[in-house]
Amino acid sequence: MNVDEFVKVFSERFPGAEIRVSENKMPHPKRRVWVEIDREKFHDAMKFIKELDPKAQFSIIIGIDAGDRLLAKYHMEMFWGEGESLSLVIGTSVPKDDPKLPTVTDVFPSALPYERENQEFLGLFFEGIPDPRRLFLPDDFPEGIYPLRLDETGIKPEMVKNAGHPYKIKKEGSK
């Protein structure tokens, strides 16, 4: 399935989704499909992607603090066994006062470490996640603090341990 065919099939199945196509010109020209879909339809869209290509390769989730919303961008490659692969980024967003998405580990099991990472660093929670334990932060790291948040729940400067880092954060009044 090529990019244009994918866009047609996906937009027919999910008419409310925003879809655009971009082209990376270097080093080799490649088109990428970008999809934005409502949280309520997100899990169904991920299942549909897997139905279209049972060998679809999940790569990573990029989580972003976008002010009053948290964004989740899922990167994957599709149809890689059929010649040139299709690069897909499918995204959704949630309000910060209800930062929940359904897990997609039932569709893409390899999403688990990325969902765990986004839970602990961004406070984006995945309902039904099979293993919600922390992945990177220590067990004694304060609950409710998310290092990648840009709001009051983000990491505070006094929490940074520089360990002799040359860009040490200086407290007011110190030299």
Short mmCIF file of N, CA and C in Angstrom, two decimals:
data_model
loop_
_atom_site.label_atom_id
_atom_site.label_comp_id
_atom_site.label_asym_id
_atom_site.label_seq_id
_atom_site.Cartn_x
_atom_site.Cartn_y
_atom_site.Cartn_z
N MET A 1 0.86 -1.18 0.00
CA MET A 1 0.00 0.00 0.00
C MET A 1 0.90 1.24 0.00
N ASN A 2 0.64 2.16 -0.90
CA ASN A 2 1.45 3.37 -0.93
C ASN A 2 0.81 4.46 -0.06
N VAL A 3 1.46 5.60 0.01
CA VAL A 3 1.01 6.70 0.87
C VAL A 3 -0.40 7.15 0.49
N ASP A 4 -0.63 7.38 -0.79
CA ASP A 4 -1.94 7.88 -1.22
C ASP A 4 -3.06 6.88 -0.92
N GLU A 5 -2.79 5.60 -1.12
CA GLU A 5 -3.78 4.57 -0.81
C GLU A 5 -4.07 4.52 0.69
N PHE A 6 -3.02 4.62 1.49
CA PHE A 6 -3.20 4.62 2.94
C PHE A 6 -4.05 5.80 3.38
N VAL A 7 -3.73 6.99 2.88
CA VAL A 7 -4.48 8.19 3.25
C VAL A 7 -5.96 8.02 2.90
N LYS A 8 -6.25 7.48 1.74
CA LYS A 8 -7.64 7.28 1.30
C LYS A 8 -8.37 6.30 2.22
N VAL A 9 -7.76 5.15 2.47
CA VAL A 9 -8.39 4.12 3.30
C VAL A 9 -8.58 4.61 4.74
N PHE A 10 -7.56 5.25 5.29
CA PHE A 10 -7.63 5.71 6.67
C PHE A 10 -8.68 6.82 6.82
N SER A 11 -8.70 7.76 5.88
CA SER A 11 -9.66 8.86 5.99
C SER A 11 -11.10 8.39 5.80
N GLU A 12 -11.28 7.33 5.02
CA GLU A 12 -12.63 6.76 4.89
C GLU A 12 -13.09 6.11 6.19
N ARG A 13 -12.17 5.44 6.87
CA ARG A 13 -12.50 4.76 8.12
C ARG A 13 -12.64 5.74 9.28
N PHE A 14 -11.81 6.80 9.28
CA PHE A 14 -11.82 7.80 10.36
C PHE A 14 -11.96 9.20 9.74
N PRO A 15 -13.18 9.55 9.31
CA PRO A 15 -13.36 10.81 8.58
C PRO A 15 -13.02 12.06 9.38
N GLY A 16 -13.03 12.01 10.69
CA GLY A 16 -12.69 13.19 11.49
C GLY A 16 -11.21 13.39 11.71
N ALA A 17 -10.40 12.44 11.31
CA ALA A 17 -8.95 12.54 11.52
C ALA A 17 -8.35 13.60 10.60
N GLU A 18 -7.38 14.33 11.14
CA GLU A 18 -6.62 15.28 10.32
C GLU A 18 -5.41 14.54 9.76
N ILE A 19 -5.24 14.58 8.45
CA ILE A 19 -4.15 13.85 7.81
C ILE A 19 -3.39 14.79 6.89
N ARG A 20 -2.07 14.75 6.98
CA ARG A 20 -1.25 15.49 6.04
C ARG A 20 -0.05 14.63 5.66
N VAL A 21 0.54 14.94 4.54
CA VAL A 21 1.69 14.20 4.05
C VAL A 21 2.83 15.20 3.85
N SER A 22 4.00 14.83 4.35
CA SER A 22 5.19 15.66 4.14
C SER A 22 6.25 14.83 3.42
N GLU A 23 7.26 15.51 2.92
CA GLU A 23 8.33 14.79 2.23
C GLU A 23 9.67 15.20 2.80
N ASN A 24 10.43 14.19 3.19
CA ASN A 24 11.80 14.39 3.64
C ASN A 24 12.67 14.30 2.40
N LYS A 25 13.40 15.33 2.09
CA LYS A 25 14.18 15.35 0.87
C LYS A 25 15.60 14.82 1.03
N MET A 26 16.08 14.69 2.26
CA MET A 26 17.47 14.26 2.45
C MET A 26 17.54 13.11 3.42
N PRO A 27 18.41 12.17 3.29
CA PRO A 27 19.29 12.00 2.13
C PRO A 27 18.57 11.35 0.96
N HIS A 28 17.47 10.63 1.25
CA HIS A 28 16.67 10.01 0.19
C HIS A 28 15.24 10.49 0.34
N PRO A 29 14.61 10.93 -0.73
CA PRO A 29 13.22 11.39 -0.62
C PRO A 29 12.31 10.31 -0.04
N LYS A 30 11.51 10.69 0.95
CA LYS A 30 10.56 9.77 1.55
C LYS A 30 9.38 10.57 2.06
N ARG A 31 8.21 10.08 1.80
CA ARG A 31 7.00 10.73 2.26
C ARG A 31 6.61 10.16 3.62
N ARG A 32 6.10 11.05 4.48
CA ARG A 32 5.63 10.63 5.81
C ARG A 32 4.19 11.09 5.97
N VAL A 33 3.38 10.22 6.55
CA VAL A 33 1.98 10.53 6.83
C VAL A 33 1.86 10.93 8.29
N TRP A 34 1.20 12.06 8.52
CA TRP A 34 0.95 12.58 9.86
C TRP A 34 -0.56 12.55 10.10
N VAL A 35 -0.97 11.89 11.17
CA VAL A 35 -2.39 11.77 11.50
C VAL A 35 -2.61 12.32 12.91
N GLU A 36 -3.65 13.12 13.07
CA GLU A 36 -4.11 13.56 14.39
C GLU A 36 -5.54 13.05 14.53
N ILE A 37 -5.77 12.36 15.65
CA ILE A 37 -7.08 11.75 15.86
C ILE A 37 -7.51 11.95 17.32
N ASP A 38 -8.81 12.04 17.54
CA ASP A 38 -9.34 12.22 18.89
C ASP A 38 -8.99 11.02 19.77
N ARG A 39 -8.81 11.32 21.03
CA ARG A 39 -8.49 10.28 22.01
C ARG A 39 -9.49 9.13 21.97
N GLU A 40 -10.76 9.45 21.80
CA GLU A 40 -11.81 8.43 21.83
C GLU A 40 -11.69 7.43 20.67
N LYS A 41 -11.07 7.83 19.59
CA LYS A 41 -10.92 6.96 18.42
C LYS A 41 -9.50 6.41 18.27
N PHE A 42 -8.62 6.83 19.15
CA PHE A 42 -7.21 6.50 19.01
C PHE A 42 -6.93 4.99 19.03
N HIS A 43 -7.46 4.28 20.00
CA HIS A 43 -7.19 2.84 20.11
C HIS A 43 -7.73 2.10 18.89
N ASP A 44 -8.92 2.47 18.44
CA ASP A 44 -9.48 1.84 17.23
C ASP A 44 -8.59 2.12 16.02
N ALA A 45 -8.04 3.32 15.95
CA ALA A 45 -7.15 3.66 14.83
C ALA A 45 -5.89 2.79 14.87
N MET A 46 -5.35 2.57 16.06
CA MET A 46 -4.15 1.72 16.18
C MET A 46 -4.47 0.28 15.78
N LYS A 47 -5.64 -0.21 16.17
CA LYS A 47 -6.04 -1.56 15.74
C LYS A 47 -6.20 -1.63 14.23
N PHE A 48 -6.76 -0.59 13.64
CA PHE A 48 -6.94 -0.54 12.19
C PHE A 48 -5.59 -0.56 11.47
N ILE A 49 -4.63 0.16 11.99
CA ILE A 49 -3.28 0.16 11.41
C ILE A 49 -2.72 -1.25 11.41
N LYS A 50 -2.89 -1.95 12.52
CA LYS A 50 -2.40 -3.33 12.62
C LYS A 50 -3.16 -4.26 11.68
N GLU A 51 -4.45 -4.01 11.48
CA GLU A 51 -5.22 -4.80 10.51
C GLU A 51 -4.72 -4.58 9.09
N LEU A 52 -4.42 -3.32 8.76
CA LEU A 52 -3.92 -3.00 7.43
C LEU A 52 -2.56 -3.64 7.18
N ASP A 53 -1.72 -3.64 8.23
CA ASP A 53 -0.38 -4.23 8.11
C ASP A 53 -0.03 -4.96 9.40
N PRO A 54 -0.27 -6.28 9.44
CA PRO A 54 0.04 -7.04 10.65
C PRO A 54 1.52 -6.99 11.05
N LYS A 55 2.39 -6.60 10.12
CA LYS A 55 3.83 -6.50 10.42
C LYS A 55 4.27 -5.06 10.70
N ALA A 56 3.34 -4.16 10.91
CA ALA A 56 3.68 -2.77 11.19
C ALA A 56 4.66 -2.71 12.37
N GLN A 57 5.68 -1.89 12.23
CA GLN A 57 6.73 -1.77 13.24
C GLN A 57 6.55 -0.50 14.05
N PHE A 58 6.27 -0.67 15.33
CA PHE A 58 6.16 0.46 16.26
C PHE A 58 7.57 0.90 16.63
N SER A 59 7.82 2.22 16.66
CA SER A 59 9.16 2.72 16.98
C SER A 59 9.25 3.40 18.34
N ILE A 60 8.42 4.42 18.57
CA ILE A 60 8.58 5.24 19.77
C ILE A 60 7.33 6.10 19.98
N ILE A 61 7.15 6.56 21.21
CA ILE A 61 6.13 7.56 21.52
C ILE A 61 6.86 8.83 21.94
N ILE A 62 6.55 9.92 21.29
CA ILE A 62 7.08 11.21 21.70
C ILE A 62 5.96 11.92 22.47
N GLY A 63 6.22 12.21 23.73
CA GLY A 63 5.27 12.93 24.57
C GLY A 63 5.67 14.39 24.66
N ILE A 64 4.68 15.28 24.60
CA ILE A 64 4.95 16.72 24.57
C ILE A 64 3.98 17.44 25.50
N ASP A 65 4.52 18.34 26.32
CA ASP A 65 3.70 19.25 27.11
C ASP A 65 3.38 20.44 26.21
N ALA A 66 2.12 20.59 25.84
CA ALA A 66 1.71 21.66 24.92
C ALA A 66 0.80 22.67 25.62
N GLY A 67 1.15 23.05 26.82
CA GLY A 67 0.34 24.03 27.53
C GLY A 67 -0.77 23.38 28.32
N ASP A 68 -2.01 23.49 27.85
CA ASP A 68 -3.13 22.90 28.57
C ASP A 68 -3.40 21.45 28.17
N ARG A 69 -2.61 20.92 27.22
CA ARG A 69 -2.80 19.54 26.75
C ARG A 69 -1.46 18.81 26.72
N LEU A 70 -1.55 17.49 26.80
CA LEU A 70 -0.39 16.62 26.59
C LEU A 70 -0.59 15.92 25.25
N LEU A 71 0.46 15.93 24.44
CA LEU A 71 0.40 15.29 23.14
C LEU A 71 1.17 13.98 23.17
N ALA A 72 0.70 13.02 22.40
CA ALA A 72 1.40 11.74 22.24
C ALA A 72 1.50 11.46 20.75
N LYS A 73 2.73 11.32 20.25
CA LYS A 73 2.98 11.06 18.84
C LYS A 73 3.63 9.68 18.73
N TYR A 74 2.93 8.77 18.07
CA TYR A 74 3.40 7.39 17.91
C TYR A 74 4.02 7.26 16.52
N HIS A 75 5.29 6.89 16.48
CA HIS A 75 6.01 6.74 15.21
C HIS A 75 6.08 5.26 14.84
N MET A 76 5.83 4.98 13.55
CA MET A 76 5.91 3.60 13.09
C MET A 76 6.20 3.52 11.60
N GLU A 77 6.61 2.34 11.18
CA GLU A 77 6.84 2.04 9.77
C GLU A 77 5.87 0.93 9.38
N MET A 78 5.27 1.11 8.20
CA MET A 78 4.32 0.13 7.70
C MET A 78 4.75 -0.37 6.33
N PHE A 79 4.30 -1.54 6.00
CA PHE A 79 4.50 -2.14 4.68
C PHE A 79 5.97 -2.24 4.29
N TRP A 80 6.84 -2.39 5.27
CA TRP A 80 8.28 -2.43 4.99
C TRP A 80 8.67 -3.67 4.20
N GLY A 81 7.86 -4.71 4.20
CA GLY A 81 8.16 -5.91 3.44
C GLY A 81 7.72 -5.84 1.99
N GLU A 82 7.09 -4.74 1.62
CA GLU A 82 6.53 -4.61 0.27
C GLU A 82 7.27 -3.60 -0.59
N GLY A 83 8.52 -3.33 -0.28
CA GLY A 83 9.28 -2.32 -1.01
C GLY A 83 9.50 -1.13 -0.10
N GLU A 84 9.27 0.07 -0.62
CA GLU A 84 9.46 1.26 0.21
C GLU A 84 8.42 1.29 1.32
N SER A 85 8.87 1.47 2.55
CA SER A 85 7.95 1.47 3.68
C SER A 85 7.20 2.79 3.77
N LEU A 86 6.13 2.77 4.53
CA LEU A 86 5.34 3.96 4.78
C LEU A 86 5.66 4.43 6.19
N SER A 87 6.13 5.64 6.33
CA SER A 87 6.44 6.22 7.63
C SER A 87 5.20 6.94 8.14
N LEU A 88 4.78 6.57 9.34
CA LEU A 88 3.54 7.11 9.91
C LEU A 88 3.80 7.67 11.30
N VAL A 89 3.25 8.86 11.54
CA VAL A 89 3.21 9.43 12.89
C VAL A 89 1.74 9.68 13.18
N ILE A 90 1.21 8.94 14.15
CA ILE A 90 -0.19 9.11 14.54
C ILE A 90 -0.22 9.70 15.94
N GLY A 91 -0.92 10.81 16.06
CA GLY A 91 -0.93 11.52 17.32
C GLY A 91 -2.32 11.75 17.86
N THR A 92 -2.36 11.96 19.15
CA THR A 92 -3.59 12.35 19.83
C THR A 92 -3.20 13.25 20.98
N SER A 93 -4.18 13.80 21.66
CA SER A 93 -3.88 14.66 22.80
C SER A 93 -4.93 14.47 23.87
N VAL A 94 -4.54 14.86 25.08
CA VAL A 94 -5.44 14.77 26.23
C VAL A 94 -5.32 16.06 27.04
N PRO A 95 -6.40 16.46 27.71
CA PRO A 95 -6.28 17.63 28.59
C PRO A 95 -5.46 17.26 29.83
N LYS A 96 -4.73 18.23 30.35
CA LYS A 96 -3.91 17.96 31.53
C LYS A 96 -4.73 17.58 32.75
N ASP A 97 -5.99 18.01 32.80
CA ASP A 97 -6.81 17.65 33.95
C ASP A 97 -7.43 16.26 33.82
N ASP A 98 -7.18 15.59 32.71
CA ASP A 98 -7.62 14.20 32.50
C ASP A 98 -6.60 13.52 31.57
N PRO A 99 -5.37 13.34 32.07
CA PRO A 99 -4.26 12.89 31.21
C PRO A 99 -4.22 11.37 31.01
N LYS A 100 -5.26 10.83 30.38
CA LYS A 100 -5.34 9.38 30.22
C LYS A 100 -5.57 9.00 28.77
N LEU A 101 -4.87 7.94 28.37
CA LEU A 101 -5.06 7.31 27.06
C LEU A 101 -5.20 5.81 27.31
N PRO A 102 -5.87 5.10 26.41
CA PRO A 102 -5.86 3.64 26.54
C PRO A 102 -4.50 3.10 26.12
N THR A 103 -4.04 2.08 26.80
CA THR A 103 -2.79 1.45 26.38
C THR A 103 -2.97 0.85 24.99
N VAL A 104 -1.89 0.80 24.24
CA VAL A 104 -1.92 0.10 22.94
C VAL A 104 -1.04 -1.15 23.00
N THR A 105 -0.67 -1.56 24.20
CA THR A 105 0.19 -2.75 24.32
C THR A 105 -0.52 -4.02 23.88
N ASP A 106 -1.85 -4.01 23.83
CA ASP A 106 -2.57 -5.17 23.31
C ASP A 106 -2.44 -5.27 21.79
N VAL A 107 -2.14 -4.16 21.14
CA VAL A 107 -1.97 -4.11 19.68
C VAL A 107 -0.49 -4.14 19.32
N PHE A 108 0.29 -3.30 20.00
CA PHE A 108 1.73 -3.20 19.80
C PHE A 108 2.42 -3.42 21.15
N PRO A 109 2.75 -4.69 21.49
CA PRO A 109 3.37 -4.96 22.79
C PRO A 109 4.65 -4.17 23.04
N SER A 110 5.37 -3.83 21.99
CA SER A 110 6.62 -3.09 22.16
C SER A 110 6.40 -1.64 22.60
N ALA A 111 5.15 -1.19 22.71
CA ALA A 111 4.86 0.16 23.20
C ALA A 111 5.04 0.26 24.71
N LEU A 112 5.12 -0.86 25.41
CA LEU A 112 5.14 -0.84 26.88
C LEU A 112 6.21 0.06 27.48
N PRO A 113 7.49 -0.06 27.13
CA PRO A 113 8.46 0.82 27.79
C PRO A 113 8.24 2.30 27.50
N TYR A 114 7.70 2.62 26.34
CA TYR A 114 7.46 4.02 25.99
C TYR A 114 6.25 4.57 26.73
N GLU A 115 5.24 3.74 26.95
CA GLU A 115 4.12 4.18 27.77
C GLU A 115 4.59 4.40 29.21
N ARG A 116 5.39 3.50 29.72
CA ARG A 116 5.91 3.67 31.09
C ARG A 116 6.74 4.94 31.20
N GLU A 117 7.58 5.19 30.20
CA GLU A 117 8.42 6.40 30.19
C GLU A 117 7.55 7.66 30.22
N ASN A 118 6.50 7.70 29.39
CA ASN A 118 5.63 8.88 29.35
C ASN A 118 4.84 9.05 30.64
N GLN A 119 4.47 7.95 31.29
CA GLN A 119 3.78 8.05 32.58
C GLN A 119 4.66 8.74 33.60
N GLU A 120 5.89 8.31 33.72
CA GLU A 120 6.72 8.85 34.79
C GLU A 120 7.34 10.20 34.48
N PHE A 121 7.61 10.50 33.22
CA PHE A 121 8.25 11.77 32.89
C PHE A 121 7.27 12.88 32.52
N LEU A 122 6.07 12.52 32.04
CA LEU A 122 5.13 13.52 31.57
C LEU A 122 3.80 13.49 32.31
N GLY A 123 3.54 12.42 33.05
CA GLY A 123 2.25 12.32 33.74
C GLY A 123 1.12 12.01 32.79
N LEU A 124 1.43 11.34 31.68
CA LEU A 124 0.43 10.87 30.72
C LEU A 124 0.19 9.41 31.04
N PHE A 125 -1.00 9.09 31.55
CA PHE A 125 -1.28 7.75 32.06
C PHE A 125 -2.03 6.90 31.05
N PHE A 126 -1.71 5.60 31.06
CA PHE A 126 -2.26 4.66 30.09
C PHE A 126 -3.14 3.65 30.79
N GLU A 127 -4.42 3.73 30.53
CA GLU A 127 -5.39 2.83 31.16
C GLU A 127 -5.22 1.42 30.61
N GLY A 128 -5.07 0.46 31.52
CA GLY A 128 -4.92 -0.93 31.13
C GLY A 128 -3.48 -1.35 30.87
N ILE A 129 -2.52 -0.48 31.17
CA ILE A 129 -1.12 -0.81 30.95
C ILE A 129 -0.77 -2.04 31.80
N PRO A 130 -0.14 -3.06 31.21
CA PRO A 130 0.11 -4.29 31.97
C PRO A 130 1.19 -4.17 33.04
N ASP A 131 2.08 -3.21 32.92
CA ASP A 131 3.15 -3.04 33.91
C ASP A 131 3.39 -1.55 34.12
N PRO A 132 2.73 -0.95 35.11
CA PRO A 132 2.83 0.50 35.30
C PRO A 132 4.01 0.97 36.15
N ARG A 133 4.90 0.04 36.53
CA ARG A 133 6.03 0.44 37.38
C ARG A 133 6.89 1.50 36.70
N ARG A 134 7.63 2.26 37.52
CA ARG A 134 8.58 3.21 36.98
C ARG A 134 9.66 2.47 36.20
N LEU A 135 10.19 3.16 35.22
CA LEU A 135 11.20 2.57 34.37
C LEU A 135 12.56 3.22 34.59
N PHE A 136 12.58 4.54 34.74
CA PHE A 136 13.84 5.28 34.86
C PHE A 136 14.03 5.99 36.20
N LEU A 137 12.99 6.61 36.71
CA LEU A 137 13.14 7.39 37.94
C LEU A 137 13.25 6.46 39.14
N PRO A 138 14.02 6.87 40.15
CA PRO A 138 14.16 6.03 41.34
C PRO A 138 12.84 5.94 42.12
N ASP A 139 12.72 4.90 42.91
CA ASP A 139 11.50 4.68 43.68
C ASP A 139 11.20 5.82 44.65
N ASP A 140 12.25 6.52 45.12
CA ASP A 140 12.03 7.60 46.08
C ASP A 140 11.80 8.96 45.41
N PHE A 141 11.68 8.98 44.08
CA PHE A 141 11.39 10.24 43.39
C PHE A 141 9.97 10.66 43.77
N PRO A 142 9.75 11.95 44.05
CA PRO A 142 8.43 12.40 44.54
C PRO A 142 7.30 12.11 43.55
N GLU A 143 6.18 11.62 44.09
CA GLU A 143 4.97 11.39 43.30
C GLU A 143 4.42 12.75 42.86
N GLY A 144 3.83 12.79 41.69
CA GLY A 144 3.20 14.02 41.21
C GLY A 144 4.14 15.03 40.58
N ILE A 145 5.43 14.70 40.49
CA ILE A 145 6.42 15.54 39.82
C ILE A 145 6.80 14.83 38.53
N TYR A 146 6.69 15.54 37.41
CA TYR A 146 6.96 14.95 36.10
C TYR A 146 8.03 15.77 35.40
N PRO A 147 9.25 15.24 35.28
CA PRO A 147 10.39 16.02 34.80
C PRO A 147 10.22 16.69 33.44
N LEU A 148 9.37 16.20 32.56
CA LEU A 148 9.21 16.83 31.25
C LEU A 148 8.02 17.78 31.17
N ARG A 149 7.33 17.97 32.28
CA ARG A 149 6.23 18.93 32.30
C ARG A 149 6.79 20.34 32.39
N LEU A 150 6.12 21.27 31.74
CA LEU A 150 6.54 22.66 31.75
C LEU A 150 5.72 23.51 32.70
N ASP A 151 4.85 22.88 33.48
CA ASP A 151 4.00 23.61 34.41
C ASP A 151 4.47 23.37 35.85
N GLU A 152 3.59 23.66 36.80
CA GLU A 152 3.96 23.54 38.22
C GLU A 152 4.23 22.10 38.65
N THR A 153 3.85 21.12 37.87
CA THR A 153 4.14 19.73 38.22
C THR A 153 5.48 19.26 37.66
N GLY A 154 6.19 20.16 36.97
CA GLY A 154 7.51 19.83 36.44
C GLY A 154 8.57 19.84 37.52
N ILE A 155 9.75 19.46 37.15
CA ILE A 155 10.86 19.39 38.10
C ILE A 155 11.27 20.81 38.52
N LYS A 156 11.54 20.97 39.79
CA LYS A 156 11.93 22.26 40.34
C LYS A 156 13.45 22.41 40.28
N PRO A 157 13.96 23.62 40.07
CA PRO A 157 15.42 23.80 39.99
C PRO A 157 16.18 23.26 41.20
N GLU A 158 15.58 23.38 42.38
CA GLU A 158 16.27 22.90 43.58
C GLU A 158 16.37 21.37 43.63
N MET A 159 15.62 20.70 42.76
CA MET A 159 15.67 19.23 42.73
C MET A 159 16.83 18.72 41.86
N VAL A 160 17.42 19.59 41.05
CA VAL A 160 18.47 19.17 40.13
C VAL A 160 19.76 18.92 40.91
N LYS A 161 20.30 17.73 40.73
CA LYS A 161 21.58 17.38 41.36
C LYS A 161 22.63 17.43 40.25
N ASN A 162 23.51 18.42 40.32
CA ASN A 162 24.43 18.66 39.22
C ASN A 162 25.65 17.76 39.20
N ALA A 163 26.04 17.22 40.35
CA ALA A 163 27.20 16.33 40.43
C ALA A 163 28.42 16.92 39.71
N GLY A 164 28.67 18.20 39.94
CA GLY A 164 29.84 18.83 39.34
C GLY A 164 29.67 19.21 37.88
N HIS A 165 28.46 19.21 37.41
CA HIS A 165 28.20 19.55 36.00
C HIS A 165 28.65 21.00 35.75
N PRO A 166 29.31 21.26 34.61
CA PRO A 166 29.81 22.62 34.35
C PRO A 166 28.71 23.68 34.21
N TYR A 167 27.47 23.27 33.97
CA TYR A 167 26.39 24.24 33.84
C TYR A 167 25.54 24.25 35.10
N LYS A 168 26.19 24.13 36.22
CA LYS A 168 25.51 24.06 37.51
C LYS A 168 24.53 25.22 37.69
N ILE A 169 23.35 24.89 38.16
CA ILE A 169 22.33 25.90 38.44
C ILE A 169 22.75 26.63 39.71
N LYS A 170 22.82 27.95 39.63
CA LYS A 170 23.22 28.75 40.77
C LYS A 170 22.00 29.32 41.46
N LYS A 171 22.03 29.25 42.78
CA LYS A 171 20.95 29.83 43.57
C LYS A 171 21.11 31.34 43.60
N GLU A 172 20.00 32.04 43.77
CA GLU A 172 20.04 33.50 43.84
C GLU A 172 20.98 33.92 44.95
N GLY A 173 21.80 34.94 44.66
CA GLY A 173 22.71 35.48 45.65
C GLY A 173 24.04 34.75 45.73
N SER A 174 24.21 33.63 45.03
CA SER A 174 25.48 32.93 45.07
C SER A 174 26.33 33.33 43.87
N LYS A 175 27.62 33.11 44.00
CA LYS A 175 28.54 33.47 42.91
C LYS A 175 28.87 32.26 42.08
#
